[in-house]
Structure formats: C-alpha cells, structure tokens
mmCIF file of C-alpha atoms and ligand atoms in Angstrom:
data_model
loop_
_atom_site.group_PDB
_atom_site.id
_atom_site.type_symbol
_atom_site.label_atom_id
_atom_site.label_comp_id
_atom_site.label_asym_id
_atom_site.label_seq_id
_atom_site.Cartn_x
_atom_site.Cartn_y
_atom_site.Cartn_z
ATOM 1 C CA MET A 123 91.096 -81.012 -94.839
ATOM 2 C CA VAL A 124 88.958 -78.223 -97.384
ATOM 3 C CA THR A 125 85.366 -77.997 -96.783
ATOM 4 C CA PRO A 126 83.572 -76.222 -99.185
ATOM 5 C CA MET A 127 82.390 -74.944 -95.432
ATOM 6 C CA SER A 128 85.827 -73.851 -94.345
ATOM 7 C CA ARG A 129 87.409 -71.754 -97.486
ATOM 8 C CA ARG A 130 88.039 -68.209 -96.971
ATOM 9 C CA ARG A 131 85.961 -66.066 -99.543
ATOM 10 C CA VAL A 132 88.100 -63.620 -101.557
ATOM 11 C CA ALA A 133 87.733 -60.872 -103.663
ATOM 12 C CA VAL A 134 89.831 -59.344 -105.530
ATOM 13 C CA LEU A 135 90.762 -56.615 -106.961
ATOM 14 C CA ILE A 136 91.947 -55.397 -110.231
ATOM 15 C CA SER A 137 92.038 -51.820 -112.724
ATOM 16 C CA GLY A 138 93.463 -54.007 -115.721
ATOM 17 C CA ARG A 139 95.111 -56.963 -117.253
ATOM 18 C CA GLY A 140 94.302 -59.530 -113.841
ATOM 19 C CA SER A 141 96.601 -62.533 -114.734
ATOM 20 C CA ASN A 142 97.166 -62.561 -111.521
ATOM 21 C CA MET A 143 94.164 -63.126 -110.670
ATOM 22 C CA ALA A 144 93.886 -65.474 -113.128
ATOM 23 C CA ALA A 145 96.589 -66.740 -111.061
ATOM 24 C CA LEU A 146 94.414 -66.822 -108.323
ATOM 25 C CA VAL A 147 91.451 -68.390 -110.064
ATOM 26 C CA GLU A 148 93.223 -71.058 -111.511
ATOM 27 C CA ALA A 149 94.951 -72.145 -108.079
ATOM 28 C CA ALA A 150 91.298 -71.982 -106.162
ATOM 29 C CA GLN A 151 90.138 -74.279 -108.591
ATOM 30 C CA ALA A 152 91.689 -76.946 -107.088
ATOM 31 C CA PRO A 153 89.588 -78.427 -104.561
ATOM 32 C CA ASP A 154 91.845 -78.857 -101.313
ATOM 33 C CA TYR A 155 92.816 -74.834 -102.400
ATOM 34 C CA PRO A 156 91.868 -73.161 -98.671
ATOM 35 C CA ALA A 157 89.930 -70.678 -100.591
ATOM 36 C CA GLU A 158 86.874 -69.621 -102.851
ATOM 37 C CA ILE A 159 86.998 -65.805 -105.325
ATOM 38 C CA ALA A 160 84.347 -64.992 -105.104
ATOM 39 C CA LEU A 161 84.383 -61.688 -106.883
ATOM 40 C CA VAL A 162 86.278 -59.544 -109.023
ATOM 41 C CA VAL A 163 85.851 -55.586 -108.108
ATOM 42 C CA SER A 164 87.357 -53.281 -111.256
ATOM 43 C CA ASN A 165 88.120 -49.925 -110.495
ATOM 44 C CA ARG A 166 87.972 -49.913 -114.195
ATOM 45 C CA ALA A 167 85.108 -51.052 -117.183
ATOM 46 C CA ALA A 168 87.880 -52.107 -119.695
ATOM 47 C CA ALA A 169 90.033 -53.880 -118.042
ATOM 48 C CA ALA A 170 90.143 -56.473 -119.251
ATOM 49 C CA GLY A 171 90.474 -59.133 -116.348
ATOM 50 C CA LEU A 172 86.557 -58.491 -116.124
ATOM 51 C CA LYS A 173 86.281 -60.661 -119.064
ATOM 52 C CA ILE A 174 88.581 -63.570 -117.711
ATOM 53 C CA ALA A 175 87.038 -63.325 -114.523
ATOM 54 C CA ALA A 176 83.592 -63.447 -116.116
ATOM 55 C CA ALA A 177 84.276 -66.934 -118.325
ATOM 56 C CA ALA A 178 85.226 -68.411 -115.206
ATOM 57 C CA GLY A 179 82.197 -68.307 -114.009
ATOM 58 C CA ILE A 180 83.273 -65.884 -111.135
ATOM 59 C CA ALA A 181 81.454 -62.826 -110.024
ATOM 60 C CA THR A 182 82.042 -59.171 -111.398
ATOM 61 C CA SER A 183 81.135 -55.243 -109.820
ATOM 62 C CA VAL A 184 82.543 -52.445 -112.050
ATOM 63 C CA ILE A 185 83.212 -49.408 -109.103
ATOM 64 C CA ASP A 186 84.347 -47.106 -111.346
ATOM 65 C CA HIS A 187 86.563 -44.789 -109.406
ATOM 66 C CA SER A 188 86.129 -41.344 -111.254
ATOM 67 C CA ARG A 189 82.319 -40.626 -110.890
ATOM 68 C CA TYR A 190 83.845 -40.018 -106.839
ATOM 69 C CA GLY A 191 85.937 -36.960 -108.411
ATOM 70 C CA THR A 192 88.621 -37.050 -105.007
ATOM 71 C CA ASP A 193 86.422 -38.818 -102.428
ATOM 72 C CA ARG A 194 88.303 -41.415 -102.450
ATOM 73 C CA GLU A 195 86.338 -42.655 -99.441
ATOM 74 C CA ALA A 196 83.121 -42.801 -101.299
ATOM 75 C CA PHE A 197 84.742 -45.212 -103.394
ATOM 76 C CA GLU A 198 85.834 -47.361 -101.174
ATOM 77 C CA ARG A 199 82.631 -47.428 -99.737
ATOM 78 C CA ASP A 200 81.436 -49.028 -102.832
ATOM 79 C CA VAL A 201 83.516 -51.528 -102.790
ATOM 80 C CA GLN A 202 83.287 -52.130 -99.175
ATOM 81 C CA GLU A 203 79.306 -52.592 -99.862
ATOM 82 C CA VAL A 204 79.878 -55.136 -102.475
ATOM 83 C CA LEU A 205 82.285 -56.868 -100.857
ATOM 84 C CA ASP A 206 79.897 -57.076 -97.619
ATOM 85 C CA ALA A 207 77.196 -58.691 -100.075
ATOM 86 C CA ARG A 208 79.862 -61.097 -100.968
ATOM 87 C CA GLY A 209 80.801 -61.661 -97.611
ATOM 88 C CA VAL A 210 84.330 -61.089 -98.729
ATOM 89 C CA GLU A 211 86.720 -62.261 -95.331
ATOM 90 C CA LEU A 212 89.761 -61.296 -97.547
ATOM 91 C CA VAL A 213 91.173 -59.235 -100.305
ATOM 92 C CA CYS A 214 93.885 -58.990 -102.739
ATOM 93 C CA LEU A 215 95.477 -56.626 -104.816
ATOM 94 C CA ALA A 216 96.031 -57.684 -108.595
ATOM 95 C CA GLY A 217 97.382 -54.596 -110.124
ATOM 96 C CA PHE A 218 95.023 -52.486 -108.258
ATOM 97 C CA MET A 219 96.363 -48.748 -109.153
ATOM 98 C CA ARG A 220 94.763 -46.909 -106.414
ATOM 99 C CA LEU A 221 95.787 -45.660 -102.981
ATOM 100 C CA LEU A 222 93.376 -47.114 -100.951
ATOM 101 C CA THR A 223 92.475 -44.208 -97.353
ATOM 102 C CA PRO A 224 93.171 -45.514 -93.468
ATOM 103 C CA TRP A 225 89.431 -45.734 -93.312
ATOM 104 C CA PHE A 226 89.296 -48.429 -95.442
ATOM 105 C CA LEU A 227 92.690 -49.715 -94.320
ATOM 106 C CA GLY A 228 91.473 -49.882 -91.375
ATOM 107 C CA ARG A 229 88.962 -52.577 -91.958
ATOM 108 C CA TRP A 230 90.622 -55.006 -93.957
ATOM 109 C CA GLU A 231 93.489 -54.837 -91.423
ATOM 110 C CA GLY A 232 95.480 -58.229 -91.037
ATOM 111 C CA ARG A 233 92.896 -59.206 -94.269
ATOM 112 C CA LEU A 234 94.069 -57.186 -97.169
ATOM 113 C CA ILE A 235 97.537 -58.240 -99.737
ATOM 114 C CA ASN A 236 98.721 -57.052 -102.052
ATOM 115 C CA ILE A 237 101.850 -58.286 -105.116
ATOM 116 C CA HIS A 238 104.069 -56.196 -106.152
ATOM 117 C CA PRO A 239 106.889 -56.664 -109.002
ATOM 118 C CA SER A 240 109.994 -56.043 -106.996
ATOM 119 C CA LEU A 241 111.942 -57.556 -103.947
ATOM 120 C CA LEU A 242 110.504 -55.205 -101.336
ATOM 121 C CA PRO A 243 112.278 -53.161 -99.779
ATOM 122 C CA ALA A 244 113.396 -52.650 -103.196
ATOM 123 C CA PHE A 245 112.028 -50.497 -106.224
ATOM 124 C CA THR A 246 108.940 -49.695 -104.419
ATOM 125 C CA GLY A 247 105.865 -47.228 -105.750
ATOM 126 C CA LEU A 248 106.423 -48.253 -110.023
ATOM 127 C CA ASP A 249 108.968 -48.270 -113.006
ATOM 128 C CA THR A 250 109.843 -51.010 -111.034
ATOM 129 C CA HIS A 251 111.874 -52.984 -113.530
ATOM 130 C CA ALA A 252 113.699 -50.291 -115.417
ATOM 131 C CA ARG A 253 114.963 -49.311 -112.065
ATOM 132 C CA ALA A 254 116.470 -52.961 -111.792
ATOM 133 C CA LEU A 255 117.843 -52.121 -114.610
ATOM 134 C CA GLU A 256 119.153 -49.008 -114.036
ATOM 135 C CA ALA A 257 120.599 -49.669 -110.879
ATOM 136 C CA GLY A 258 122.310 -52.536 -112.209
ATOM 137 C CA VAL A 259 121.034 -55.554 -109.286
ATOM 138 C CA ARG A 260 121.827 -59.373 -110.200
ATOM 139 C CA ILE A 261 119.099 -59.912 -108.857
ATOM 140 C CA HIS A 262 114.977 -58.944 -109.104
ATOM 141 C CA GLY A 263 111.836 -60.814 -108.441
ATOM 142 C CA ALA A 264 108.384 -60.089 -106.416
ATOM 143 C CA SER A 265 106.895 -59.686 -103.727
ATOM 144 C CA VAL A 266 103.375 -60.394 -101.178
ATOM 145 C CA HIS A 267 102.855 -58.331 -98.616
ATOM 146 C CA PHE A 268 100.083 -57.233 -95.997
ATOM 147 C CA VAL A 269 98.405 -53.188 -97.264
ATOM 148 C CA THR A 270 99.307 -50.655 -94.745
ATOM 149 C CA SER A 271 99.763 -47.189 -94.906
ATOM 150 C CA GLU A 272 103.553 -47.922 -96.586
ATOM 151 C CA LEU A 273 103.450 -47.261 -99.909
ATOM 152 C CA ASP A 274 104.159 -51.011 -100.455
ATOM 153 C CA GLY A 275 105.873 -51.496 -96.833
ATOM 154 C CA GLY A 276 103.895 -53.791 -95.031
ATOM 155 C CA PRO A 277 104.748 -57.381 -93.554
ATOM 156 C CA ILE A 278 106.139 -59.971 -96.820
ATOM 157 C CA ILE A 279 104.826 -62.679 -97.090
ATOM 158 C CA ALA A 280 106.171 -64.285 -99.618
ATOM 159 C CA GLN A 281 108.937 -63.439 -102.130
ATOM 160 C CA ALA A 282 110.062 -64.573 -105.537
ATOM 161 C CA ALA A 283 114.241 -64.075 -107.301
ATOM 162 C CA VAL A 284 114.835 -64.536 -110.635
ATOM 163 C CA PRO A 285 118.175 -63.175 -112.342
ATOM 164 C CA VAL A 286 119.215 -59.955 -114.045
ATOM 165 C CA LEU A 287 120.058 -60.934 -117.615
ATOM 166 C CA ASP A 288 122.732 -58.837 -119.231
ATOM 167 C CA THR A 289 119.918 -58.777 -122.386
ATOM 168 C CA ASP A 290 116.969 -57.745 -120.297
ATOM 169 C CA THR A 291 114.736 -54.717 -121.442
ATOM 170 C CA PRO A 292 112.141 -53.900 -118.958
ATOM 171 C CA ASP A 293 110.542 -55.776 -121.154
ATOM 172 C CA THR A 294 111.191 -59.265 -120.696
ATOM 173 C CA LEU A 295 112.733 -58.611 -117.321
ATOM 174 C CA ALA A 296 108.867 -58.488 -116.544
ATOM 175 C CA ALA A 297 108.257 -61.068 -117.750
ATOM 176 C CA ARG A 298 110.075 -63.459 -116.077
ATOM 177 C CA VAL A 299 108.724 -61.551 -113.046
ATOM 178 C CA LEU A 300 104.985 -61.660 -113.568
ATOM 179 C CA ALA A 301 105.928 -65.901 -113.939
ATOM 180 C CA ALA A 302 107.667 -65.990 -110.268
ATOM 181 C CA GLU A 303 104.420 -63.456 -109.286
ATOM 182 C CA HIS A 304 101.652 -66.152 -110.465
ATOM 183 C CA ARG A 305 103.952 -68.815 -108.498
ATOM 184 C CA ILE A 306 103.893 -66.872 -104.973
ATOM 185 C CA TYR A 307 100.555 -65.423 -104.971
ATOM 186 C CA PRO A 308 98.995 -68.422 -104.894
ATOM 187 C CA LEU A 309 100.693 -69.735 -102.398
ATOM 188 C CA ALA A 310 100.960 -66.366 -100.237
ATOM 189 C CA LEU A 311 97.264 -66.636 -100.450
ATOM 190 C CA LYS A 312 97.039 -70.204 -99.926
ATOM 191 C CA LEU A 313 99.368 -69.381 -96.528
ATOM 192 C CA VAL A 314 97.181 -66.599 -95.463
ATOM 193 C CA ALA A 315 93.613 -68.195 -95.998
ATOM 194 C CA GLU A 316 95.012 -71.321 -93.794
ATOM 195 C CA GLY A 317 95.573 -68.821 -90.872
ATOM 196 C CA ARG A 318 99.476 -69.522 -91.165
ATOM 197 C CA VAL A 319 100.588 -65.973 -90.907
ATOM 198 C CA ARG A 320 101.030 -64.240 -88.164
ATOM 199 C CA ILE A 321 102.531 -60.614 -87.719
ATOM 200 C CA VAL A 322 104.423 -59.781 -85.012
ATOM 201 C CA GLU A 323 106.175 -56.370 -85.081
ATOM 202 C CA GLY A 324 105.684 -55.262 -88.829
ATOM 203 C CA ARG A 325 107.230 -59.134 -89.461
ATOM 204 C CA CYS A 326 105.485 -62.611 -90.901
ATOM 205 C CA PHE A 327 106.421 -65.246 -89.046
ATOM 206 C CA ILE A 328 105.028 -68.906 -90.470
ATOM 207 C CA ASP A 329 104.006 -71.656 -89.165
ATOM 208 C CA GLY A 330 104.813 -74.955 -91.477
ATOM 209 C CA ALA A 331 107.902 -75.111 -94.697
ATOM 210 C CA VAL A 332 107.521 -72.709 -97.068
ATOM 211 C CA ALA A 333 110.407 -72.860 -100.017
ATOM 212 C CA GLU A 334 108.603 -74.079 -102.074
ATOM 213 C CA GLY A 335 107.179 -71.887 -105.186
ATOM 214 C CA MET A 336 109.726 -69.522 -104.076
ATOM 215 C CA LEU A 337 113.173 -70.566 -105.568
ATOM 216 C CA THR A 338 114.694 -69.300 -108.941
ATOM 217 C CA VAL A 339 115.067 -72.537 -110.979
ATOM 218 C CA PRO A 340 117.430 -73.119 -113.757
ATOM 219 C CA SER A 341 115.047 -73.335 -116.794
ATOM 220 C CA GLN A 342 114.757 -69.605 -115.335
ATOM 221 C CA ILE A 343 117.712 -68.663 -116.404
ATOM 222 C CA ALA A 344 116.685 -68.963 -120.489
HETATM 223 C C1 GRF B 163 101.944 -57.543 -111.801
HETATM 224 O O1 GRF B 163 103.665 -56.920 -112.136
HETATM 225 C C2 GRF B 163 101.641 -56.442 -110.615
HETATM 226 O O2 GRF B 163 102.462 -56.932 -109.437
HETATM 227 C C3 GRF B 163 100.687 -55.345 -109.868
HETATM 228 O O3 GRF B 163 100.747 -54.849 -111.493
HETATM 229 C C4 GRF B 163 100.859 -55.767 -112.136
HETATM 230 C C5 GRF B 163 99.134 -56.576 -112.179
HETATM 231 O O4 GRF B 163 99.426 -57.475 -114.066
HETATM 232 N N1 GRF B 163 100.900 -54.370 -108.478
HETATM 233 P P1 GRF B 163 98.098 -57.931 -113.384
HETATM 234 O O5 GRF B 163 96.951 -57.038 -113.811
HETATM 235 O O6 GRF B 163 98.154 -59.355 -112.716
HETATM 236 O O7 GRF B 163 98.578 -59.097 -115.013
#
C-alpha cells in the first residue's frame, strides 16, 4: 500500500515547455501513485513549465546554467544543493537540455531517468522526428531510460510505439509521439519508484506485467 511516507520524492528537471513534467505531476496526484513531485528545476528562467509547476503548488527552482560559463560541474553542484534541500530521491529529466558530467551521473546512478522521443537505440540525439521521416520508418515512438554517460544510451525502462503515416510532417509525428510520452513516463517512474526495475548488464528487468500503456492503439492512427 502507498502511504504518504512511502512515496519516493522526485525532482523533475526541465528546460522548456514542461508537458512531460505536467504528465508526471498529474499522475502523482493519484493517492496510490508511489512518487510525489517534490521539486521542479529549470536551467532557464523563461521555461513555460515553471508556471505549470507553480500553478500545481510544486516548489520550483531556476538555476541558470549561463551564469557558470563552461563550468558544468559548478552548475550541477548548485542543482545538487537544491535536490538535497528537498530530500529528493529520484530525478526525472524531461526536456532538460544540458549534458550532465560524470560527477552528477555518479551521484544519481540508477536513480536518474530521461524521456527520449524515439524508439531507442534508433535516433539518439536531436531532431528525431524529422530523421525518422527521412529514414522512412513505419513505426516510431518514445523511450524512457536510465541516464548513463552514453548519450540516450542507458538501460531502457519503457517504450511506446506509434505509426508513421504517409501524410506526417515532423510536427504531426511529434504530436503523436508526445501523447505516447505522456503515457509511458508516469508508467516508467511508477515502476522505478516501486523498486520493480533491476538493471543487469545494461538491461532492465521488470517485476510483474507491464505491457499496459506501452502498445500502439488504433485510435492513435487518425
Ligand atoms: C519531449 O519530446 C522529450 O521527449 C524530449 O524533449 C521534449 C520535451 O517536451 N526530451 P516537454 O518539455 O516535456 O513538453
């Protein structure tokens, strides 16, 4: 049973729109969800997601990376300070546009997850939707994975597939994938918060059945 005491304290790191963060916040409003969003951190003061978080009554913090020049670790030490101050146990990256150093990655190993808009290991990096169209794939999607030093390369927790239509543009495809992202990120965080995900030799193994929420449904093919 989930009690307020047993909920994992989560920080979401954002840089912009914050729709995945909002999906996590919404999921965490359910009394039986095993995590609570304790803090939202943005490296950009103008991130629209900050307003969404504040409106939901969630503590926010802006740590502007540009003030640190090339010293990435100094930026991360200040991020770490706010995470510690809020007793954060798990970190979700959601459109957070900074590369993290080994210092930060080491501290959060196995407790730091990210959402990426492709079916990894295909299309790591940026512009995934345009590149999927260019490659002519018929299936595209999203992945939630643990963060390691390899860009978009850590163990995969959850994935959702969507069809690619002949009429798609990068924007229409992005919108279809985004809806899938909003389904699987809360699911993946739930699994991690419940301690149901084990990493063995770079691969995730999950206790219990988890197919629900990760399938392409016909209503999406519209
Ligand atoms: C999402 O597509 C996510 O997969 C990628 O960046 C985008 C962030 O969107 N990493 P939002 O800020 O969550 O709306």
